[in-house]
Amino acid sequence: MASTYVDDDTGTDLFREEFKRYKRKEPSPDLSEVIDFTTDPTTNNDYEIIPLGCLQTMKTNPPLYGLRPVNEWKVYRCLSKPGFVFICNPFSAAAQRYWCYRCLHDYPSKDNVTNLDFIEKQCGINREDNIWSASETYERDKKQDKVDSAPFDLRFHIKKLRWVTLGYHYNWNDKTYDKNNVSIFPFDLKYLAKYVTSAIGYNEYNPEASIVNYYHIGSTLAGHTDHSEYDHQSPIVSFSFGQDAIFLLGGETKAVKPLAFHLRTGDICVMAGQSRLCYHAIPRVFTSKHFEISCNSSIDDEIRHLNSLSNTNENIQSTLENSTDYCKTNQLMLTTLNSLQWDTYEQFLSDSRINISVRQVLKHGQCFPD
Ligand code: OGA
Ligand code: MN
């Protein structure tokens, strides 16, 4: 994960130059070199469309609710970044709401590890288990001028959440994973990551760890490589939700000038092959109309459709590998969407971005080194 950004005075740090350029507030940077796969990408020779219909190996992996059929996905690879794959938002509006809900309402629970746990330890105060609900209640009471008998500690407000780790918890200090520091990897995210990787030809992917990052407008993530996993062959799968960002992808040293990509809600980046160990960063998070359009349209028709699917689909996948995760995920998605009060999530995401990066930590068959 994020290794510390090391300053380099030699003048050859082209990564840093680009990072600074895209981070700049005034004047705002020229975005004309940013690769935007939503605008006529066929004119650039550096990347090509992969039509995925022919790559499908998903007899054992039926599609989750809210994912477009794989043969309709727009998938790109960059000739100059072997192994890097970009999938333009394959999620429906309802599915995006579901994944945002999971990242904000469920994943930050005490079963996992968050940056707020360290504050808890420092000040010796026990926070509420559900950061989202506690913050929501606080905000509602504040609006109604209610005086709370147990005042809410703003250090544990959802806006202070920066990261959550899932599965094997990444240790940010010594940049390692520990076999004893692990929680159950969420079944839905596991299924999603396996589904996406199998769609692009990785059939043995085993999601074991994830970092969920929470950004606000103006937040950045400095240049780093993700090299702490023991398995560097399996890809890192990275999902974006909420507001837009610039993603830089360089080479194995910072002397290589990075490419800049425009990331929008629902987009997926896969770093495999040579690109797996390349420097990357988020120099800029910014608002656009895109999230509003993509995710905030009415989902009533979609929910009606998913509910009717669930009635006909009930036993259909019972013989398939991973069928439990598949069924549980679709079921949870339905129950969640049928009762989700989206407006507070919408408000949070109007100036925030969520990134989920999924990693396989161990090689196939490998035991955790002592
Ligand atoms: C990371 C990472 C990129 C992003 O968490 O290691 O590189 O898109 N995230 O936020
Ligand atoms: Mn990373």
Short mmCIF file of C-alpha atoms and ligand atoms in Angstrom, two decimals:
data_model
loop_
_atom_site.label_atom_id
_atom_site.label_comp_id
_atom_site.label_asym_id
_atom_site.label_seq_id
_atom_site.Cartn_x
_atom_site.Cartn_y
_atom_site.Cartn_z
CA MET A 1 0.00 0.00 0.00
CA ALA A 2 0.90 3.58 0.30
CA SER A 3 4.64 3.66 0.84
CA THR A 4 5.84 7.03 2.03
CA TYR A 5 6.39 9.48 -0.73
CA VAL A 6 10.14 10.13 -0.89
CA ASP A 7 11.33 13.49 -2.13
CA ASP A 8 13.83 13.36 -4.92
CA ASP A 9 15.97 16.46 -5.57
CA THR A 10 17.67 15.12 -8.63
CA GLY A 11 15.18 16.65 -11.03
CA THR A 12 14.44 13.30 -12.62
CA ASP A 13 11.26 12.77 -10.64
CA LEU A 14 8.78 13.18 -13.46
CA PHE A 15 6.14 11.45 -11.39
CA ARG A 16 6.33 14.17 -8.79
CA GLU A 17 6.19 16.93 -11.38
CA GLU A 18 2.99 15.55 -12.83
CA PHE A 19 1.56 15.00 -9.36
CA LYS A 20 2.21 18.62 -8.45
CA ARG A 21 0.85 19.87 -11.74
CA TYR A 22 -2.47 18.04 -11.35
CA LYS A 23 -2.75 18.86 -7.67
CA ARG A 24 -2.43 22.61 -8.21
CA LYS A 25 -5.39 24.76 -7.20
CA GLU A 26 -4.66 28.10 -8.88
CA PRO A 27 -4.50 28.23 -11.78
CA SER A 28 -6.23 24.90 -12.21
CA PRO A 29 -4.29 22.48 -14.39
CA ASP A 30 -4.70 21.85 -18.08
CA LEU A 31 -6.53 18.52 -18.35
CA SER A 32 -6.07 18.10 -22.09
CA GLU A 33 -3.56 15.27 -21.68
CA VAL A 34 -5.82 13.33 -19.32
CA ILE A 35 -7.09 10.14 -20.89
CA ASP A 36 -10.86 10.08 -20.76
CA PHE A 37 -12.36 6.84 -21.99
CA THR A 38 -15.83 8.33 -22.22
CA THR A 39 -14.81 10.66 -25.06
CA ASP A 40 -13.99 9.04 -28.37
CA PRO A 41 -11.13 6.86 -27.22
CA THR A 42 -10.70 5.17 -30.57
CA THR A 43 -8.67 8.13 -31.85
CA ASN A 44 -5.69 7.35 -29.64
CA ASN A 45 -3.37 4.55 -30.65
CA ASP A 46 -2.09 3.98 -27.15
CA TYR A 47 -5.08 1.98 -26.04
CA GLU A 48 -7.51 -0.43 -27.55
CA ILE A 49 -10.95 -1.70 -26.74
CA ILE A 50 -11.18 -5.28 -25.53
CA PRO A 51 -14.56 -6.68 -26.40
CA LEU A 52 -15.24 -8.99 -23.52
CA GLY A 53 -17.87 -11.26 -24.97
CA CYS A 54 -15.16 -13.62 -26.19
CA LEU A 55 -13.18 -13.64 -22.94
CA GLN A 56 -16.07 -14.85 -20.85
CA THR A 57 -15.17 -17.74 -18.64
CA MET A 58 -18.02 -17.30 -16.30
CA LYS A 59 -19.97 -20.51 -16.33
CA THR A 60 -19.33 -20.67 -12.60
CA ASN A 61 -19.75 -16.97 -11.99
CA PRO A 62 -23.20 -15.65 -12.76
CA PRO A 63 -23.42 -11.85 -12.90
CA LEU A 64 -24.40 -9.98 -9.80
CA TYR A 65 -27.48 -7.82 -9.85
CA GLY A 66 -26.76 -4.36 -11.12
CA LEU A 67 -23.81 -5.25 -13.36
CA ARG A 68 -24.26 -4.80 -17.09
CA PRO A 69 -23.72 -7.93 -19.21
CA VAL A 70 -20.01 -8.48 -19.71
CA ASN A 71 -20.22 -8.38 -23.49
CA GLU A 72 -21.44 -4.79 -23.19
CA TRP A 73 -18.58 -3.66 -20.95
CA LYS A 74 -16.21 -1.10 -22.42
CA VAL A 75 -12.78 -2.37 -21.49
CA TYR A 76 -9.50 -0.72 -22.46
CA ARG A 77 -5.89 -1.60 -22.16
CA CYS A 78 -2.91 0.67 -22.70
CA LEU A 79 -0.19 -0.53 -24.98
CA SER A 80 2.39 1.46 -23.01
CA LYS A 81 1.22 0.02 -19.64
CA PRO A 82 1.12 -3.75 -20.09
CA GLY A 83 -1.28 -5.43 -17.67
CA PHE A 84 -3.28 -2.30 -16.90
CA VAL A 85 -6.98 -2.68 -17.70
CA PHE A 86 -9.62 0.03 -17.46
CA ILE A 87 -13.30 -0.90 -17.28
CA CYS A 88 -15.75 1.95 -17.82
CA ASN A 89 -18.48 1.92 -15.18
CA PRO A 90 -20.34 -1.39 -15.60
CA PHE A 91 -22.64 -0.71 -12.60
CA SER A 92 -26.27 0.30 -12.68
CA ALA A 93 -27.39 3.30 -10.61
CA ALA A 94 -28.85 0.99 -7.95
CA ALA A 95 -25.69 -1.11 -7.69
CA GLN A 96 -23.58 2.00 -7.20
CA ARG A 97 -25.82 3.02 -4.33
CA TYR A 98 -25.43 -0.43 -2.82
CA TRP A 99 -21.61 -0.38 -2.89
CA CYS A 100 -21.49 3.16 -1.50
CA TYR A 101 -23.81 2.06 1.30
CA ARG A 102 -21.59 -0.90 2.12
CA CYS A 103 -18.49 1.32 2.27
CA LEU A 104 -20.12 3.97 4.43
CA HIS A 105 -22.58 2.09 6.60
CA ASP A 106 -21.15 -1.42 7.00
CA TYR A 107 -17.45 -1.79 6.29
CA PRO A 108 -16.28 0.79 8.90
CA SER A 109 -17.68 -1.40 11.71
CA LYS A 110 -15.49 -2.53 14.60
CA ASP A 111 -15.07 -5.94 12.95
CA ASN A 112 -12.66 -4.18 10.59
CA VAL A 113 -9.86 -1.66 11.18
CA THR A 114 -10.20 2.06 10.48
CA ASN A 115 -8.08 5.18 11.03
CA LEU A 116 -10.56 6.12 13.77
CA ASP A 117 -9.47 3.13 15.86
CA PHE A 118 -6.13 4.85 16.43
CA ILE A 119 -7.85 7.99 17.69
CA GLU A 120 -9.94 5.78 19.95
CA LYS A 121 -6.81 4.23 21.43
CA GLN A 122 -5.08 7.58 21.87
CA CYS A 123 -7.89 9.28 23.71
CA GLY A 124 -9.31 6.21 25.47
CA ILE A 125 -12.86 6.95 24.35
CA ASN A 126 -15.06 4.19 23.01
CA ARG A 127 -16.68 5.19 19.76
CA GLU A 128 -20.03 3.93 18.52
CA ASP A 129 -19.74 0.80 16.39
CA ASN A 130 -21.63 2.34 13.50
CA ILE A 131 -19.91 5.59 12.55
CA TRP A 132 -22.41 6.33 9.82
CA SER A 133 -25.52 5.97 11.99
CA ALA A 134 -23.98 7.88 14.91
CA SER A 135 -23.01 10.75 12.61
CA GLU A 136 -26.41 10.76 10.96
CA THR A 137 -28.18 10.97 14.30
CA TYR A 138 -25.86 13.78 15.39
CA GLU A 139 -26.54 15.76 12.21
CA ARG A 140 -30.31 15.27 12.51
CA ASP A 141 -30.34 16.35 16.15
CA LYS A 142 -28.19 19.37 15.36
CA LYS A 143 -30.64 20.49 12.69
CA GLN A 144 -33.51 20.18 15.14
CA ASP A 145 -31.54 22.02 17.85
CA LYS A 146 -31.82 19.02 20.15
CA VAL A 147 -29.47 19.00 23.09
CA ASP A 148 -27.92 15.58 23.39
CA SER A 149 -27.44 14.04 26.82
CA ALA A 150 -24.31 12.22 25.59
CA PRO A 151 -22.53 14.71 23.32
CA PHE A 152 -21.18 13.29 20.09
CA ASP A 153 -17.40 13.34 19.74
CA LEU A 154 -16.68 14.96 16.39
CA ARG A 155 -13.38 13.08 16.11
CA PHE A 156 -15.51 10.05 15.23
CA HIS A 157 -17.67 11.77 12.66
CA ILE A 158 -17.99 9.94 9.34
CA LYS A 159 -16.23 12.90 7.70
CA LYS A 160 -13.10 11.97 9.66
CA LEU A 161 -13.02 8.48 8.21
CA ARG A 162 -10.02 8.10 5.89
CA TRP A 163 -9.59 4.37 5.44
CA VAL A 164 -10.91 0.97 6.39
CA THR A 165 -9.02 -2.30 5.92
CA LEU A 166 -10.78 -5.61 5.31
CA GLY A 167 -9.55 -9.21 5.40
CA TYR A 168 -5.82 -9.20 6.25
CA HIS A 169 -5.33 -5.75 7.75
CA TYR A 170 -2.52 -3.76 6.29
CA ASN A 171 -0.11 -2.43 8.88
CA TRP A 172 0.68 1.11 7.74
CA ASN A 173 3.73 1.42 10.02
CA ASP A 174 5.78 -1.55 8.95
CA LYS A 175 3.96 -2.04 5.62
CA THR A 176 3.18 -5.70 6.20
CA TYR A 177 0.28 -8.06 6.63
CA ASP A 178 0.01 -10.34 9.65
CA LYS A 179 -1.73 -13.71 9.66
CA ASN A 180 -3.16 -12.97 13.10
CA ASN A 181 -4.52 -9.57 12.22
CA VAL A 182 -7.39 -10.52 9.97
CA SER A 183 -11.15 -10.21 9.79
CA ILE A 184 -13.62 -11.95 7.55
CA PHE A 185 -13.41 -10.62 4.00
CA PRO A 186 -16.89 -9.39 2.99
CA PHE A 187 -18.58 -12.03 0.83
CA ASP A 188 -20.09 -9.48 -1.54
CA LEU A 189 -16.84 -7.70 -2.31
CA LYS A 190 -15.14 -11.07 -2.73
CA TYR A 191 -17.69 -12.15 -5.28
CA LEU A 192 -17.52 -8.83 -7.12
CA ALA A 193 -13.71 -8.87 -7.37
CA LYS A 194 -13.67 -12.51 -8.50
CA TYR A 195 -16.34 -11.77 -11.06
CA VAL A 196 -14.52 -8.78 -12.52
CA THR A 197 -11.16 -10.54 -12.66
CA SER A 198 -12.62 -13.67 -14.25
CA ALA A 199 -14.26 -11.47 -16.88
CA ILE A 200 -10.84 -10.30 -18.01
CA GLY A 201 -9.20 -13.69 -17.86
CA TYR A 202 -7.99 -14.24 -14.27
CA ASN A 203 -9.82 -17.31 -13.09
CA GLU A 204 -8.02 -18.06 -9.84
CA TYR A 205 -8.25 -14.73 -8.10
CA ASN A 206 -8.51 -14.91 -4.32
CA PRO A 207 -9.41 -11.59 -2.66
CA GLU A 208 -7.80 -11.59 0.78
CA ALA A 209 -7.30 -7.94 1.70
CA SER A 210 -8.76 -4.62 0.80
CA ILE A 211 -8.22 -0.97 1.58
CA VAL A 212 -11.18 1.34 1.29
CA ASN A 213 -10.07 4.98 0.98
CA TYR A 214 -12.36 7.95 1.62
CA TYR A 215 -11.46 11.20 -0.15
CA HIS A 216 -12.96 14.67 -0.10
CA ILE A 217 -12.55 17.45 -2.61
CA GLY A 218 -8.91 18.49 -2.41
CA SER A 219 -7.70 15.16 -0.89
CA THR A 220 -4.78 13.45 -2.57
CA LEU A 221 -3.01 10.12 -2.39
CA ALA A 222 0.74 10.47 -2.90
CA GLY A 223 2.74 8.39 -5.36
CA HIS A 224 3.40 4.86 -4.14
CA THR A 225 3.68 1.26 -5.21
CA ASP A 226 1.70 -1.60 -3.67
CA HIS A 227 4.33 -4.22 -3.01
CA SER A 228 3.50 -5.56 0.48
CA GLU A 229 1.50 -8.51 -0.80
CA TYR A 230 3.44 -11.75 -1.23
CA ASP A 231 1.69 -12.35 -4.51
CA HIS A 232 2.68 -9.79 -7.13
CA GLN A 233 1.25 -11.84 -9.98
CA SER A 234 -2.40 -11.45 -9.11
CA PRO A 235 -3.94 -8.13 -10.02
CA ILE A 236 -5.06 -5.31 -7.79
CA VAL A 237 -8.66 -4.43 -8.56
CA SER A 238 -9.65 -0.88 -7.81
CA PHE A 239 -13.24 0.45 -7.76
CA SER A 240 -14.17 4.14 -7.75
CA PHE A 241 -17.45 5.56 -6.47
CA GLY A 242 -18.65 9.12 -5.99
CA GLN A 243 -16.88 12.16 -7.35
CA ASP A 244 -14.26 12.19 -10.10
CA ALA A 245 -10.50 11.89 -9.76
CA ILE A 246 -7.29 12.04 -11.74
CA PHE A 247 -5.34 8.79 -11.48
CA LEU A 248 -1.64 8.81 -12.37
CA LEU A 249 0.03 5.61 -13.50
CA GLY A 250 3.78 5.72 -14.02
CA GLY A 251 6.53 3.18 -14.25
CA GLU A 252 8.55 1.14 -11.77
CA THR A 253 10.60 4.23 -10.90
CA LYS A 254 9.52 7.81 -10.50
CA ALA A 255 11.70 8.84 -13.41
CA VAL A 256 8.93 7.66 -15.74
CA LYS A 257 6.37 10.32 -16.65
CA PRO A 258 2.97 8.94 -15.61
CA LEU A 259 -0.14 8.78 -17.74
CA ALA A 260 -3.16 10.56 -16.30
CA PHE A 261 -6.63 8.98 -16.39
CA HIS A 262 -9.99 10.51 -15.59
CA LEU A 263 -11.81 8.24 -13.12
CA ARG A 264 -15.54 8.47 -12.61
CA THR A 265 -18.04 6.74 -10.40
CA GLY A 266 -18.26 3.03 -11.18
CA ASP A 267 -14.98 2.87 -13.12
CA ILE A 268 -12.69 -0.07 -12.39
CA CYS A 269 -8.89 -0.12 -12.79
CA VAL A 270 -7.07 -3.42 -12.78
CA MET A 271 -3.32 -3.35 -12.21
CA ALA A 272 -1.89 -6.65 -13.36
CA GLY A 273 1.29 -7.81 -15.10
CA GLN A 274 3.98 -5.16 -15.41
CA SER A 275 1.66 -2.41 -14.17
CA ARG A 276 1.14 -4.26 -10.86
CA LEU A 277 4.25 -2.70 -9.33
CA CYS A 278 4.11 0.70 -11.00
CA TYR A 279 3.92 4.01 -9.18
CA HIS A 280 0.45 5.45 -9.02
CA ALA A 281 -1.29 8.30 -7.23
CA ILE A 282 -4.43 10.42 -6.95
CA PRO A 283 -3.36 14.08 -7.26
CA ARG A 284 -6.88 15.45 -7.58
CA VAL A 285 -10.46 14.72 -6.55
CA PHE A 286 -13.05 17.03 -8.04
CA THR A 287 -16.79 17.38 -8.48
CA SER A 288 -18.58 16.88 -11.74
CA LYS A 289 -22.18 16.42 -12.79
CA HIS A 290 -21.35 12.84 -13.59
CA PHE A 291 -22.07 11.27 -10.22
CA GLU A 292 -25.39 13.06 -9.97
CA ILE A 293 -26.45 11.78 -13.37
CA SER A 294 -25.04 8.29 -13.00
CA CYS A 295 -26.20 7.46 -9.54
CA ASN A 296 -28.99 9.75 -8.45
CA SER A 297 -31.58 9.03 -11.09
CA SER A 298 -34.69 7.19 -9.97
CA ILE A 299 -34.02 3.54 -9.36
CA ASP A 300 -37.62 2.49 -8.76
CA ASP A 301 -37.90 0.63 -12.08
CA GLU A 302 -34.58 -1.11 -11.50
CA ILE A 303 -35.58 -2.24 -8.03
CA ARG A 304 -38.89 -3.55 -9.33
CA HIS A 305 -36.98 -5.47 -12.00
CA LEU A 306 -34.47 -6.92 -9.50
CA ASN A 307 -37.27 -7.96 -7.17
CA SER A 308 -38.95 -9.83 -10.00
CA LEU A 309 -35.65 -11.50 -10.94
CA SER A 310 -35.18 -12.72 -7.39
CA ASN A 311 -38.55 -14.44 -7.47
CA THR A 312 -37.71 -16.38 -10.61
CA ASN A 313 -34.02 -16.96 -9.86
CA GLU A 314 -34.22 -18.41 -6.44
CA ASN A 315 -32.71 -21.83 -6.96
CA ILE A 316 -31.11 -21.34 -10.28
CA GLN A 317 -27.49 -21.11 -9.16
CA SER A 318 -27.53 -23.61 -6.35
CA THR A 319 -25.06 -25.97 -8.01
CA LEU A 320 -22.47 -23.35 -8.88
CA GLU A 321 -19.16 -22.73 -7.23
CA ASN A 322 -19.41 -19.61 -5.01
CA SER A 323 -23.18 -19.88 -5.20
CA THR A 324 -23.56 -18.96 -1.55
CA ASP A 325 -21.70 -15.67 -1.95
CA TYR A 326 -23.61 -15.01 -5.13
CA CYS A 327 -27.03 -15.61 -3.58
CA LYS A 328 -26.17 -13.82 -0.35
CA THR A 329 -24.91 -10.77 -2.24
CA ASN A 330 -27.95 -10.47 -4.45
CA GLN A 331 -30.22 -10.99 -1.46
CA LEU A 332 -28.43 -8.34 0.59
CA MET A 333 -28.51 -5.97 -2.36
CA LEU A 334 -32.24 -6.36 -2.65
CA THR A 335 -33.02 -5.92 1.03
CA THR A 336 -30.65 -2.95 1.20
CA LEU A 337 -32.06 -1.19 -1.84
CA ASN A 338 -35.66 -1.79 -0.82
CA SER A 339 -35.17 0.24 2.35
CA LEU A 340 -32.20 2.52 1.67
CA GLN A 341 -32.67 6.20 2.53
CA TRP A 342 -30.29 7.48 -0.08
CA ASP A 343 -30.45 11.25 0.54
CA THR A 344 -27.82 11.38 3.30
CA TYR A 345 -25.46 9.19 1.26
CA GLU A 346 -26.03 11.42 -1.73
CA GLN A 347 -25.15 14.42 0.37
CA PHE A 348 -21.96 12.82 1.68
CA LEU A 349 -20.90 11.79 -1.81
CA SER A 350 -21.60 15.20 -3.32
CA ASP A 351 -18.07 16.15 -2.29
CA SER A 352 -16.45 12.78 -1.62
CA ARG A 353 -14.96 9.84 -3.43
CA ILE A 354 -14.59 6.24 -2.31
CA ASN A 355 -11.98 3.85 -3.62
CA ILE A 356 -11.94 0.13 -2.86
CA SER A 357 -8.74 -1.67 -3.80
CA VAL A 358 -8.79 -5.44 -3.55
CA ARG A 359 -5.65 -7.54 -3.22
CA GLN A 360 -4.64 -11.15 -3.14
CA VAL A 361 -1.99 -11.33 -0.41
CA LEU A 362 -0.66 -14.91 -0.71
CA LYS A 363 0.39 -16.89 -3.73
CA HIS A 364 -1.79 -19.86 -4.60
CA GLY A 365 -1.11 -22.60 -2.07
CA GLN A 366 1.25 -20.41 -0.05
CA CYS A 367 1.03 -20.34 3.73
CA PHE A 368 1.53 -17.16 5.66
CA PRO A 369 5.28 -16.77 6.35
CA ASP A 370 6.05 -16.63 10.09
C1 OGA B 1 -4.44 2.48 -2.93
C2 OGA B 1 -4.64 3.25 -4.21
C3 OGA B 1 -6.04 4.51 -5.72
C4 OGA B 1 -7.34 5.23 -5.81
O1 OGA B 1 -5.35 2.49 -2.08
O2 OGA B 1 -3.38 1.85 -2.78
O3 OGA B 1 -3.74 3.27 -4.98
O4 OGA B 1 -7.92 5.24 -6.90
N1 OGA B 1 -5.83 3.87 -4.48
O5 OGA B 1 -7.82 5.80 -4.82
MN MN B 2 -2.16 1.81 -4.51
#
